[in-house]
Amino acid sequence: MKTALQQALELIIGGSGELSNILLVTARVSLTSSLVSLIIGVPIGLLLGSKSFFGRRALVVISRTLMGMPPGVCGLLFYMMFSGVGPFGRYKLLFTVEIMILAQVVLIIPLVVSNMETYVSRISDQVRETARGLGLKGLRVYVLLANESVYQIFTTYLLAFARAVAEVGAVSMVGGAIAWKTNVMTTAIMLYTNRGSFTLGVALGLILMTISLAVNILVTLLQRRLSR
Amino acid sequence: MKKAVSIILALVLCLALFAGCGNSAKPADNASPSDASKPAESETQPEPAKEPEKEPEKEPEKEPEKEPEQEQGVNTVILMEQDDSMINTYTMLAVDPEAPFVDENGNSVEGVAINSEGAKALICWMLSEEGLKLCADYGVAEYGDHLFYLKDDAPKYEGEIAAATPETQTIRLSTTTSVNDSGLLGAVLPVFEKEYGYKVEVQSAGTGKAIAAAKYGNADMILVHAKAKEEEFVEAGYSYVLDGFEAERLSFMYNFFVLCGPSDDPAGVKSCANVLDAFKTIADGKYTFISRGDGSGTHTKELALWPKDLGITEDAASFAAYTDWYVSANTGMGACLVMAEEMGAYILTDKATFLTFQTNNGVM
């Protein structure tokens, strides 16, 4: 019997085709979904945090509530909508990588929005004053605001990525964990565990943690450099 | 400062305690699969499982402790097999593109995209001489035994098989875990894909889930093993008779369900006349039994084997009174086998998965 670590190393070094495919799909899904939700979520967060308008509080509460949406529920929603019999069935998107990304984006945006809102609402008064002093107006105020919160944006990205890469409920439901196509690290771990091969599950878990570590180191280094 | 030290100490103590419990519970459980040790085991189980998440580096240390246990081999053995009521027949069904699909509110839906040409090609190929032979021979090399047998009256196909076109090349096959986990599809499908240019997307879940996926228009064909559920599926109009075949349900191979349990067989199942008696003995003596509990074919079969007066059904309320011995695991076959091994429990499994489990010394 080999230990989990040995198995993990062997899997990586052996470069088994399926594992590299799983890694690729995982990278594609979680990197895309976290980036897309960052691009959509950060502007919304900036707006919610700095501008006061009617219904702002309600929106903040809604976004905070959605942060706690169980991935399974999100997955089920998309499964129902994109099933052959669902309203969007004709697009034939179920069990594809695209729908997995879409489901994750919906899942992660509230996280990004709430996180940015919390930070921005604290610095917005100061930044607005500075903007007034500099004579900035309109969109430029937001550029300044974004510039001031670069550090936070990186932290938020890490959070988004962590959620995307660790999430299993939504991707397993809409992706179906099809080998060579939509099987990601988390669903593969679930599959192996369901089969009773715990060691292989642990091995994949170790690889997943290592990837997470690498991404975190990379982003943290970037964060340091850019926000100096 | 002092506070920090005491907190760290407490944490270390907790960790040591968890590790200690996890390790000591295992040998004890192997030695005496009595009722008393079971609740304790189920409580300590989650703890070792959590550890790798927190401290992945610890895992290699833990592993060697497990090894001697694995060298002893699997304690769970086949206690009853080849009983007539334990035949496990696998059936293919093509999903009818004209089926009366309904959405979750019961409204009918038109124009659900089903790749019926692709499904037909795969079904025809599986029933051709080549496909049938591959299924029948699977497992002989690896496990020294046939995992699946061909039915004598299996429908056969001898005509042409259409090659893939861009519209028909992706086939969505919804199937049970047993044909996938035993490696059958992994061994057979690539031959078909290579020869005819199709791409088969396999989704493996229990029979219940596989049929549900087809009803939602998310599968082109299903390969399942629960006669009652298949007939229900056909009666609801979701399947149709392919050209050149006589029936919707194309049953082509079988193997046996086997009743497994600890090698010392505390319930005395081995001396029972047939499997129905065996299940009655288990129920009467309240010996721990692991049920799949997931609406799979194996689960459906198991439900049919319990004495009628117990009234065990898929409904969780129906076995609420038996929770002291009836464990509804709600997970895959492999995971259930591992659970049965840990708890020294009885379990109904298909033979293919059990042989895979046994060959790999209980780790799969």
Coordinates of C-alpha atoms in Angstrom, one line a residue:
Chain A
M1 CA 0.0 0.0 0.0
K2 CA 1.3 3.4 -0.9
T3 CA 0.6 6.4 1.2
A4 CA -1.6 9.2 0.0
L5 CA 1.4 11.5 -0.5
Q6 CA 3.2 8.9 -2.6
Q7 CA 0.1 8.3 -4.7
A8 CA -0.3 12.1 -5.1
L9 CA 3.3 12.5 -6.2
E10 CA 3.0 9.5 -8.5
L11 CA -0.1 11.0 -10.1
I12 CA 1.6 14.3 -10.7
I13 CA 4.9 12.9 -12.0
G14 CA 3.3 10.1 -13.9
G15 CA 1.3 12.8 -15.7
S16 CA -1.7 10.6 -16.1
G17 CA -3.8 12.1 -18.9
E18 CA -6.9 12.2 -16.9
L19 CA -5.4 14.1 -13.9
S20 CA -3.9 16.8 -16.2
N21 CA -7.3 17.1 -17.8
I22 CA -9.0 17.5 -14.4
L23 CA -6.4 20.1 -13.4
L24 CA -6.9 22.0 -16.7
V25 CA -10.7 22.0 -16.3
T26 CA -10.4 23.1 -12.7
A27 CA -8.1 25.9 -13.6
R28 CA -10.3 27.0 -16.4
V29 CA -13.5 27.0 -14.4
S30 CA -12.2 28.6 -11.2
L31 CA -9.9 31.2 -12.7
T32 CA -12.5 32.3 -15.2
S33 CA -15.4 32.4 -12.8
S34 CA -13.5 34.2 -10.1
L35 CA -12.1 36.8 -12.6
V36 CA -15.5 37.4 -14.2
S37 CA -17.2 37.8 -10.9
L38 CA -14.5 40.2 -9.9
I39 CA -15.0 42.3 -13.0
I40 CA -18.7 42.4 -12.5
G41 CA -18.7 42.6 -8.7
V42 CA -16.1 45.2 -8.0
P43 CA -17.9 48.1 -9.8
I44 CA -21.1 47.2 -8.1
G45 CA -19.3 47.1 -4.8
L46 CA -17.7 50.5 -5.4
L47 CA -21.1 51.9 -6.3
L48 CA -22.9 50.4 -3.3
G49 CA -20.2 51.5 -0.9
S50 CA -19.8 55.1 -2.0
K51 CA -23.0 56.4 -3.4
S52 CA -26.1 56.8 -1.3
F53 CA -29.4 56.2 -3.2
F54 CA -32.8 54.8 -2.4
G55 CA -32.7 51.1 -1.8
R56 CA -29.0 50.9 -1.2
R57 CA -29.4 49.3 2.2
A58 CA -31.8 46.7 0.8
L59 CA -29.4 45.8 -1.9
V60 CA -26.6 45.5 0.6
V61 CA -28.7 43.2 2.8
I62 CA -29.7 41.1 -0.3
S63 CA -26.1 40.7 -1.4
R64 CA -25.1 39.7 2.1
T65 CA -27.8 37.2 2.2
L66 CA -26.9 35.7 -1.2
M67 CA -23.3 35.3 0.2
G68 CA -24.7 32.4 2.2
M69 CA -26.5 30.7 -0.7
P70 CA -25.7 27.0 -0.6
P71 CA -23.8 26.0 -3.8
G72 CA -26.2 23.1 -4.1
V73 CA -29.2 25.4 -4.3
C74 CA -27.5 27.5 -7.0
G75 CA -26.6 24.3 -8.9
L76 CA -30.1 23.0 -8.7
L77 CA -31.5 26.3 -10.0
F78 CA -29.2 26.2 -13.0
Y79 CA -29.9 22.4 -13.5
M80 CA -33.6 23.1 -13.6
M81 CA -33.3 26.1 -15.9
F82 CA -30.9 24.4 -18.4
S83 CA -32.4 20.9 -18.3
G84 CA -33.7 19.6 -21.6
V85 CA -37.2 20.4 -20.3
G86 CA -36.3 23.7 -18.7
P87 CA -36.8 27.1 -20.2
F88 CA -33.3 27.4 -21.5
G89 CA -32.9 23.7 -22.5
R90 CA -32.5 24.5 -26.2
Y91 CA -29.1 26.1 -25.7
K92 CA -27.8 22.7 -24.7
L93 CA -25.6 24.1 -22.1
L94 CA -26.1 21.6 -19.3
F95 CA -23.0 19.5 -18.6
T96 CA -20.6 21.9 -20.2
V97 CA -17.8 23.9 -18.7
E98 CA -19.6 27.2 -19.6
I99 CA -22.6 26.5 -17.4
M100 CA -20.3 25.6 -14.5
I101 CA -18.6 29.0 -14.9
L102 CA -21.9 30.7 -15.1
A103 CA -23.3 29.0 -12.0
Q104 CA -20.1 29.9 -10.1
V105 CA -20.2 33.5 -11.2
V106 CA -23.7 33.8 -9.8
L107 CA -22.5 32.2 -6.6
I108 CA -19.4 34.4 -6.2
I109 CA -20.6 37.9 -7.2
P110 CA -22.5 38.5 -3.9
L111 CA -19.3 37.6 -2.1
V112 CA -17.3 40.1 -4.1
V113 CA -19.9 42.8 -3.8
S114 CA -20.4 42.6 -0.1
N115 CA -16.6 42.4 0.5
M116 CA -15.9 45.5 -1.6
E117 CA -18.9 47.4 -0.2
T118 CA -17.7 46.9 3.4
Y119 CA -14.3 48.2 2.6
V120 CA -15.3 51.1 0.3
S121 CA -17.9 52.5 2.6
R122 CA -15.2 53.0 5.2
I123 CA -12.9 55.0 2.9
S124 CA -15.3 56.6 0.5
D125 CA -15.8 59.9 2.5
Q126 CA -12.1 60.5 2.6
V127 CA -11.6 59.7 -1.0
R128 CA -14.4 61.9 -2.1
E129 CA -12.9 64.8 -0.2
T130 CA -9.6 64.2 -1.9
A131 CA -11.3 64.0 -5.2
R132 CA -13.0 67.3 -4.6
G133 CA -9.7 68.8 -3.6
L134 CA -8.1 67.5 -6.9
G135 CA -11.1 68.7 -8.9
L136 CA -12.0 65.2 -10.1
K137 CA -15.6 64.5 -11.2
G138 CA -17.8 61.7 -12.4
L139 CA -16.2 58.5 -13.4
R140 CA -12.8 59.7 -12.3
V141 CA -13.9 59.6 -8.6
Y142 CA -14.5 56.0 -9.0
V143 CA -11.2 55.4 -10.6
L144 CA -9.5 57.0 -7.7
L145 CA -11.7 54.9 -5.3
A146 CA -10.7 51.8 -7.1
N147 CA -7.1 52.8 -7.0
E148 CA -7.4 53.3 -3.3
S149 CA -8.8 49.9 -2.8
V150 CA -6.3 47.8 -4.9
Y151 CA -5.1 45.9 -1.9
Q152 CA -8.7 45.0 -1.0
I153 CA -9.5 44.0 -4.5
F154 CA -6.7 41.4 -4.4
T155 CA -7.9 40.1 -1.1
T156 CA -11.4 39.9 -2.6
Y157 CA -10.0 38.0 -5.6
L158 CA -8.4 35.4 -3.3
L159 CA -11.7 35.0 -1.5
A160 CA -13.5 34.6 -4.9
F161 CA -10.9 32.1 -6.1
A162 CA -11.1 30.1 -2.9
R163 CA -14.8 29.8 -3.1
A164 CA -14.6 28.8 -6.8
V165 CA -11.9 26.2 -6.4
A166 CA -13.3 24.7 -3.2
E167 CA -17.0 24.6 -4.2
V168 CA -18.5 21.3 -5.2
G169 CA -22.3 21.5 -5.0
A170 CA -22.9 23.6 -8.0
V171 CA -20.3 22.2 -10.3
S172 CA -21.2 18.6 -9.6
M173 CA -24.9 19.3 -10.3
V174 CA -24.6 21.4 -13.5
G175 CA -21.4 19.8 -14.7
G176 CA -22.3 16.2 -14.0
A177 CA -18.6 15.3 -13.3
I178 CA -18.2 13.8 -16.8
A179 CA -14.7 12.4 -17.2
W180 CA -12.5 14.3 -19.7
K181 CA -15.0 17.1 -19.9
T182 CA -16.5 18.6 -16.7
N183 CA -14.7 16.7 -14.0
V184 CA -12.9 19.1 -11.6
M185 CA -10.8 18.5 -8.6
T186 CA -13.6 18.7 -6.1
T187 CA -16.0 16.5 -8.1
A188 CA -13.3 14.0 -8.7
I189 CA -12.7 13.8 -4.9
M190 CA -16.4 13.3 -4.4
L191 CA -16.5 10.5 -7.0
Y192 CA -13.5 8.7 -5.6
T193 CA -14.9 9.0 -2.1
N194 CA -18.3 7.6 -3.3
R195 CA -16.5 4.7 -4.8
G196 CA -14.7 4.2 -1.4
S197 CA -11.2 5.0 -2.6
F198 CA -10.4 7.5 0.1
T199 CA -6.7 7.4 -0.5
L200 CA -7.0 8.7 -4.0
G201 CA -9.4 11.3 -2.7
V202 CA -6.8 12.5 -0.2
A203 CA -4.2 12.5 -2.9
L204 CA -6.3 14.8 -5.1
G205 CA -7.0 16.9 -2.0
L206 CA -3.3 17.4 -1.4
I207 CA -2.8 18.5 -5.0
L208 CA -5.7 20.9 -4.7
M209 CA -4.3 22.4 -1.5
T210 CA -0.9 22.8 -3.3
I211 CA -2.5 24.6 -6.2
S212 CA -4.4 26.9 -3.8
L213 CA -1.1 27.6 -2.0
A214 CA 0.6 28.5 -5.3
V215 CA -2.2 30.8 -6.4
N216 CA -2.2 32.5 -3.0
I217 CA 1.5 33.1 -3.0
L218 CA 1.4 34.5 -6.5
V219 CA -1.5 36.8 -5.8
T220 CA -0.1 38.0 -2.5
L221 CA 3.2 38.9 -4.2
L222 CA 1.4 40.8 -6.9
Q223 CA -0.7 42.5 -4.3
R224 CA 2.4 43.7 -2.4
R225 CA 4.0 45.0 -5.6
L226 CA 0.9 46.8 -7.0
S227 CA -0.4 48.4 -3.9
R228 CA 2.9 49.8 -2.7
Chain B
M1 CA 1.2 35.3 26.6
K2 CA 0.1 32.7 29.1
K3 CA -3.3 32.7 27.5
A4 CA -1.8 31.9 24.1
V5 CA 0.2 29.0 25.5
S6 CA -2.8 27.5 27.2
I7 CA -4.9 27.8 24.1
I8 CA -2.2 26.0 22.0
L9 CA -1.9 23.3 24.7
A10 CA -5.6 22.8 24.6
L11 CA -5.6 22.6 20.8
V12 CA -2.8 20.0 20.8
L13 CA -4.6 18.0 23.4
C14 CA -7.8 18.0 21.3
L15 CA -5.9 16.9 18.3
A16 CA -4.2 14.1 20.1
L17 CA -7.5 13.0 21.6
F18 CA -9.1 12.9 18.1
A19 CA -6.2 10.9 16.7
G20 CA -6.2 8.6 19.6
C21 CA -9.9 7.9 19.4
G22 CA -9.8 7.4 15.6
N23 CA -7.0 4.8 15.9
S24 CA -8.2 2.9 18.9
A25 CA -11.7 2.6 17.6
K26 CA -10.7 0.6 14.5
P27 CA -9.1 -2.5 16.0
A28 CA -11.8 -2.7 18.6
D29 CA -14.4 -2.5 15.9
N30 CA -12.8 -5.3 13.9
A31 CA -12.6 -7.6 16.9
S32 CA -16.2 -7.2 18.2
P33 CA -18.8 -6.0 15.7
S34 CA -21.3 -5.7 18.6
D35 CA -24.0 -3.2 18.8
A36 CA -22.3 -1.2 21.5
S37 CA -19.3 -0.2 19.5
K38 CA -21.2 1.1 16.6
P39 CA -22.4 4.5 17.8
A40 CA -19.0 5.2 19.1
E41 CA -17.5 4.4 15.7
S42 CA -19.9 6.6 13.8
E43 CA -19.1 9.5 16.1
T44 CA -15.4 9.2 15.7
Q45 CA -15.4 8.7 12.0
P46 CA -15.7 12.3 10.9
E47 CA -12.6 13.3 13.0
P48 CA -9.9 11.5 11.1
A49 CA -11.5 12.5 7.9
K50 CA -11.2 16.2 8.8
E51 CA -7.5 16.1 9.6
P52 CA -6.2 16.0 6.1
E53 CA -7.9 19.3 5.4
K54 CA -6.4 21.1 8.3
E55 CA -2.9 19.6 8.1
P56 CA -2.2 17.7 4.9
E57 CA 1.4 17.1 6.0
K58 CA 0.1 14.8 8.8
E59 CA -1.4 12.3 6.3
P60 CA 1.7 10.3 5.5
E61 CA 2.3 9.8 9.2
K62 CA -1.1 8.3 9.7
E63 CA -0.9 6.0 6.7
P64 CA 1.6 3.5 8.0
E65 CA -0.6 2.8 11.1
K66 CA -3.4 1.8 8.7
E67 CA -1.2 -0.6 6.8
P68 CA -1.1 -3.7 9.0
E69 CA -4.9 -3.6 9.0
Q70 CA -5.0 -3.7 5.2
E71 CA -2.6 -6.5 5.0
Q72 CA -5.0 -8.7 6.9
G73 CA -7.3 -8.3 3.9
V74 CA -11.0 -7.6 3.8
N75 CA -13.1 -9.0 6.7
T76 CA -16.3 -8.6 4.7
V77 CA -17.0 -11.8 2.7
I78 CA -19.7 -13.0 0.4
L79 CA -22.2 -15.0 2.5
M80 CA -24.9 -15.8 -0.1
E81 CA -24.8 -15.7 -3.9
Q82 CA -26.2 -17.3 -7.0
D83 CA -29.6 -17.3 -5.5
D84 CA -32.3 -17.0 -8.2
S85 CA -33.9 -14.0 -6.6
M86 CA -30.5 -12.2 -6.6
I87 CA -30.1 -12.0 -10.4
N88 CA -29.2 -8.4 -11.3
T89 CA -30.2 -7.7 -14.9
Y90 CA -28.8 -4.7 -16.8
T91 CA -31.0 -3.0 -19.3
M92 CA -30.5 -0.3 -22.0
L93 CA -33.3 2.1 -22.9
A94 CA -33.2 4.7 -25.6
V95 CA -34.9 7.9 -24.7
D96 CA -37.8 8.8 -27.0
P97 CA -37.3 12.2 -28.5
E98 CA -41.1 12.5 -28.7
A99 CA -41.5 11.6 -25.0
P100 CA -44.1 13.5 -23.0
F101 CA -41.5 15.6 -21.3
V102 CA -42.8 17.9 -18.5
D103 CA -41.0 20.6 -16.5
E104 CA -41.0 20.7 -12.7
N105 CA -44.5 22.4 -12.7
G106 CA -46.0 19.6 -14.8
N107 CA -46.3 21.7 -18.0
S108 CA -45.5 19.8 -21.1
V109 CA -42.4 20.8 -23.0
E110 CA -41.9 20.4 -26.7
G111 CA -38.7 20.1 -28.8
V112 CA -36.4 18.6 -26.2
A113 CA -33.1 17.9 -27.9
I114 CA -32.3 14.2 -27.7
N115 CA -29.6 12.6 -29.8
S116 CA -31.6 9.6 -30.8
E117 CA -29.3 8.7 -33.7
G118 CA -26.3 8.6 -31.5
A119 CA -28.1 6.6 -28.8
K120 CA -29.3 4.1 -31.4
A121 CA -25.7 3.6 -32.7
L122 CA -24.4 2.9 -29.2
I123 CA -27.2 0.5 -28.4
C124 CA -26.8 -1.3 -31.7
W125 CA -23.0 -1.6 -31.1
M126 CA -23.4 -2.8 -27.5
L127 CA -25.7 -5.5 -28.9
S128 CA -23.5 -6.4 -31.8
E129 CA -21.2 -9.4 -31.6
E130 CA -18.2 -7.2 -30.7
G131 CA -19.9 -5.2 -28.0
L132 CA -21.4 -8.2 -26.3
K133 CA -18.1 -10.1 -26.3
L134 CA -16.3 -7.2 -24.7
C135 CA -18.9 -7.0 -22.0
A136 CA -18.8 -10.7 -21.3
D137 CA -15.0 -10.9 -21.2
Y138 CA -14.6 -7.9 -19.0
G139 CA -12.9 -8.6 -15.7
V140 CA -11.5 -12.1 -16.5
A141 CA -8.0 -10.8 -16.9
E142 CA -8.1 -8.5 -13.9
Y143 CA -10.2 -10.4 -11.3
G144 CA -10.1 -13.9 -12.6
D145 CA -13.8 -14.1 -12.8
H146 CA -16.5 -12.8 -15.1
L147 CA -18.0 -9.7 -13.7
F148 CA -21.0 -9.7 -16.0
Y149 CA -22.7 -12.6 -17.9
L150 CA -24.6 -12.3 -21.1
K151 CA -28.3 -13.1 -21.0
D152 CA -29.2 -16.1 -23.2
D153 CA -32.1 -14.2 -24.7
A154 CA -30.2 -10.9 -25.1
P155 CA -31.4 -9.0 -28.2
K156 CA -28.7 -9.1 -30.9
Y157 CA -28.0 -6.6 -33.7
E158 CA -26.2 -7.6 -36.9
G159 CA -26.9 -4.7 -39.2
E160 CA -24.9 -1.6 -40.1
I161 CA -24.0 1.0 -37.4
A162 CA -24.2 4.6 -38.5
A163 CA -20.9 6.5 -38.1
A164 CA -20.9 9.8 -36.2
T165 CA -21.9 13.1 -37.8
P166 CA -21.3 16.5 -36.3
E167 CA -24.9 16.6 -35.0
T168 CA -24.9 13.1 -33.5
Q169 CA -21.4 12.7 -32.2
T170 CA -22.0 13.5 -28.6
I171 CA -24.0 10.8 -26.8
R172 CA -25.2 11.4 -23.2
L173 CA -25.3 8.1 -21.3
S174 CA -26.8 8.2 -17.9
T175 CA -26.0 5.0 -16.0
T176 CA -25.6 3.4 -12.6
T177 CA -22.5 3.5 -10.5
S178 CA -22.0 -0.3 -10.8
V179 CA -21.2 -0.5 -14.5
N180 CA -19.0 2.6 -14.2
D181 CA -17.2 1.9 -10.9
S182 CA -16.4 -1.7 -11.9
G183 CA -14.6 -0.2 -14.9
L184 CA -16.8 -1.9 -17.5
L185 CA -17.7 1.3 -19.5
G186 CA -14.1 2.5 -19.2
A187 CA -13.0 -0.6 -20.9
V188 CA -15.7 -1.0 -23.5
L189 CA -16.7 2.5 -24.7
P190 CA -13.3 3.7 -26.0
V191 CA -13.4 0.9 -28.6
F192 CA -16.8 2.2 -29.8
E193 CA -15.7 5.8 -29.8
K194 CA -12.5 5.0 -31.8
E195 CA -14.3 2.9 -34.3
Y196 CA -17.3 5.1 -35.1
G197 CA -16.1 8.6 -34.1
Y198 CA -18.7 9.2 -31.3
K199 CA -18.0 10.8 -27.9
V200 CA -19.9 9.2 -25.1
E201 CA -20.4 11.4 -22.0
V202 CA -21.0 9.1 -19.1
Q203 CA -22.9 10.3 -16.1
S204 CA -22.9 7.8 -13.3
A205 CA -25.4 8.0 -10.5
G206 CA -27.8 5.5 -8.9
T207 CA -30.5 4.1 -11.2
G208 CA -33.1 6.5 -9.6
K209 CA -31.0 9.5 -10.5
A210 CA -30.1 8.1 -13.9
I211 CA -33.8 7.8 -14.8
A212 CA -34.6 11.2 -13.4
A213 CA -31.9 12.7 -15.6
A214 CA -33.5 11.1 -18.6
K215 CA -36.9 12.4 -17.6
Y216 CA -35.5 15.9 -17.5
G217 CA -34.2 15.5 -21.0
N218 CA -30.6 15.3 -19.9
A219 CA -29.7 11.9 -21.3
D220 CA -30.0 10.2 -24.7
M221 CA -30.0 6.7 -23.3
I222 CA -29.8 5.0 -20.0
L223 CA -28.2 1.8 -18.8
V224 CA -29.8 0.8 -15.5
H225 CA -30.7 -2.2 -13.4
A226 CA -34.1 -1.9 -11.6
K227 CA -36.9 -3.6 -13.5
A228 CA -39.8 -2.0 -11.8
K229 CA -38.4 1.5 -12.3
E230 CA -37.6 0.7 -16.0
E231 CA -41.1 -0.5 -16.6
E232 CA -42.5 2.7 -15.0
F233 CA -40.2 4.7 -17.3
V234 CA -41.5 2.8 -20.3
E235 CA -45.1 3.1 -19.3
A236 CA -44.8 6.8 -18.8
G237 CA -43.8 6.9 -22.5
Y238 CA -40.2 8.0 -22.2
S239 CA -38.7 5.1 -24.2
Y240 CA -39.5 3.7 -27.6
V241 CA -38.9 0.6 -29.6
L242 CA -35.8 1.0 -31.9
D243 CA -36.0 -0.3 -35.5
G244 CA -35.1 -3.9 -35.5
F245 CA -35.8 -4.6 -31.9
E246 CA -38.9 -6.0 -30.2
A247 CA -39.1 -4.1 -26.9
E248 CA -38.2 -0.9 -25.3
R249 CA -36.3 -2.6 -22.5
L250 CA -33.1 -4.2 -23.9
S251 CA -31.9 -6.4 -21.2
F252 CA -28.6 -7.9 -22.3
M253 CA -26.4 -8.8 -19.4
Y254 CA -26.6 -9.8 -15.8
N255 CA -24.6 -10.6 -12.7
F256 CA -25.6 -11.5 -9.2
F257 CA -26.3 -9.4 -6.2
V258 CA -24.5 -10.9 -3.3
L259 CA -25.2 -10.6 0.4
C260 CA -22.0 -9.8 2.2
G261 CA -21.1 -9.5 5.9
P262 CA -18.4 -10.1 8.5
S263 CA -16.6 -13.4 8.0
D264 CA -17.7 -14.8 11.4
D265 CA -21.3 -14.3 10.3
P266 CA -22.9 -13.5 13.7
A267 CA -26.4 -13.8 12.3
G268 CA -25.8 -17.2 10.7
V269 CA -26.9 -16.1 7.3
K270 CA -24.9 -18.9 5.6
S271 CA -27.2 -21.6 7.0
C272 CA -30.3 -19.8 5.7
A273 CA -32.2 -21.7 2.9
N274 CA -32.6 -18.6 0.7
V275 CA -31.9 -14.9 0.6
L276 CA -35.4 -14.0 1.9
D277 CA -34.8 -16.1 5.0
A278 CA -31.4 -14.4 5.3
F279 CA -32.9 -11.0 5.3
K280 CA -35.5 -12.1 7.9
T281 CA -32.8 -13.4 10.1
I282 CA -30.9 -10.1 9.9
A283 CA -34.0 -8.1 10.7
D284 CA -35.1 -10.4 13.6
G285 CA -31.7 -10.3 15.2
K286 CA -31.3 -6.6 14.5
Y287 CA -27.8 -7.1 13.0
T288 CA -26.4 -3.9 11.5
F289 CA -27.3 -3.6 7.9
I290 CA -26.0 -1.0 5.5
S291 CA -28.5 0.2 2.9
R292 CA -27.5 2.3 -0.1
G293 CA -30.5 4.5 0.6
D294 CA -30.1 6.4 -2.6
G295 CA -32.8 5.0 -4.9
S296 CA -30.3 3.0 -6.9
G297 CA -30.9 -0.4 -8.4
T298 CA -29.2 -2.1 -5.5
H299 CA -31.3 -0.2 -3.1
T300 CA -34.5 -1.1 -5.0
K301 CA -33.5 -4.8 -4.9
E302 CA -32.7 -4.7 -1.2
L303 CA -36.1 -3.1 -0.4
A304 CA -37.8 -6.0 -2.2
L305 CA -36.0 -8.6 0.0
W306 CA -37.0 -7.4 3.4
P307 CA -40.0 -9.2 5.1
K308 CA -43.1 -7.4 4.0
D309 CA -44.3 -6.7 7.6
L310 CA -41.4 -4.5 8.3
G311 CA -42.7 -2.1 5.7
I312 CA -39.3 -0.7 4.7
T313 CA -39.5 1.6 1.7
E314 CA -37.5 4.4 0.1
D315 CA -39.3 6.8 2.4
A316 CA -37.1 7.7 5.4
A317 CA -40.1 7.6 7.8
S318 CA -40.6 3.9 7.0
F319 CA -37.5 2.8 8.8
A320 CA -37.4 5.4 11.5
A321 CA -38.1 2.6 14.0
Y322 CA -35.2 0.5 12.9
T323 CA -32.4 3.1 13.0
D324 CA -30.6 1.0 15.7
W325 CA -29.6 -1.5 13.1
Y326 CA -30.7 -0.3 9.7
V327 CA -28.2 2.2 8.3
S328 CA -29.4 4.3 5.3
A329 CA -26.0 5.5 4.0
N330 CA -27.2 7.4 1.0
T331 CA -24.0 7.1 -0.9
G332 CA -22.2 5.0 -3.6
M333 CA -21.6 1.3 -3.5
G334 CA -17.9 1.5 -2.8
A335 CA -18.4 3.9 0.1
C336 CA -21.1 1.6 1.5
L337 CA -18.7 -1.4 1.3
V338 CA -16.1 0.5 3.2
M339 CA -18.7 1.4 5.8
A340 CA -19.8 -2.2 6.1
E341 CA -16.2 -3.3 6.6
E342 CA -15.7 -0.7 9.3
M343 CA -18.8 -1.5 11.2
G344 CA -18.8 -5.2 10.7
A345 CA -22.2 -4.9 9.0
Y346 CA -24.2 -6.9 6.5
I347 CA -24.7 -5.4 3.1
L348 CA -26.3 -6.2 -0.3
T349 CA -24.0 -5.4 -3.2
D350 CA -23.5 -6.3 -6.8
K351 CA -20.8 -8.8 -7.3
A352 CA -18.8 -6.7 -9.7
T353 CA -18.2 -3.9 -7.2
F354 CA -17.5 -6.4 -4.4
L355 CA -14.8 -8.2 -6.4
T356 CA -13.2 -4.8 -7.2
F357 CA -13.4 -3.9 -3.6
Q358 CA -11.9 -7.2 -2.5
T359 CA -9.1 -7.2 -5.0
N360 CA -8.0 -3.8 -3.9
N361 CA -8.0 -4.9 -0.3
G362 CA -10.9 -2.7 0.8
V363 CA -9.5 0.6 -0.4
M364 CA -10.8 0.5 -4.0

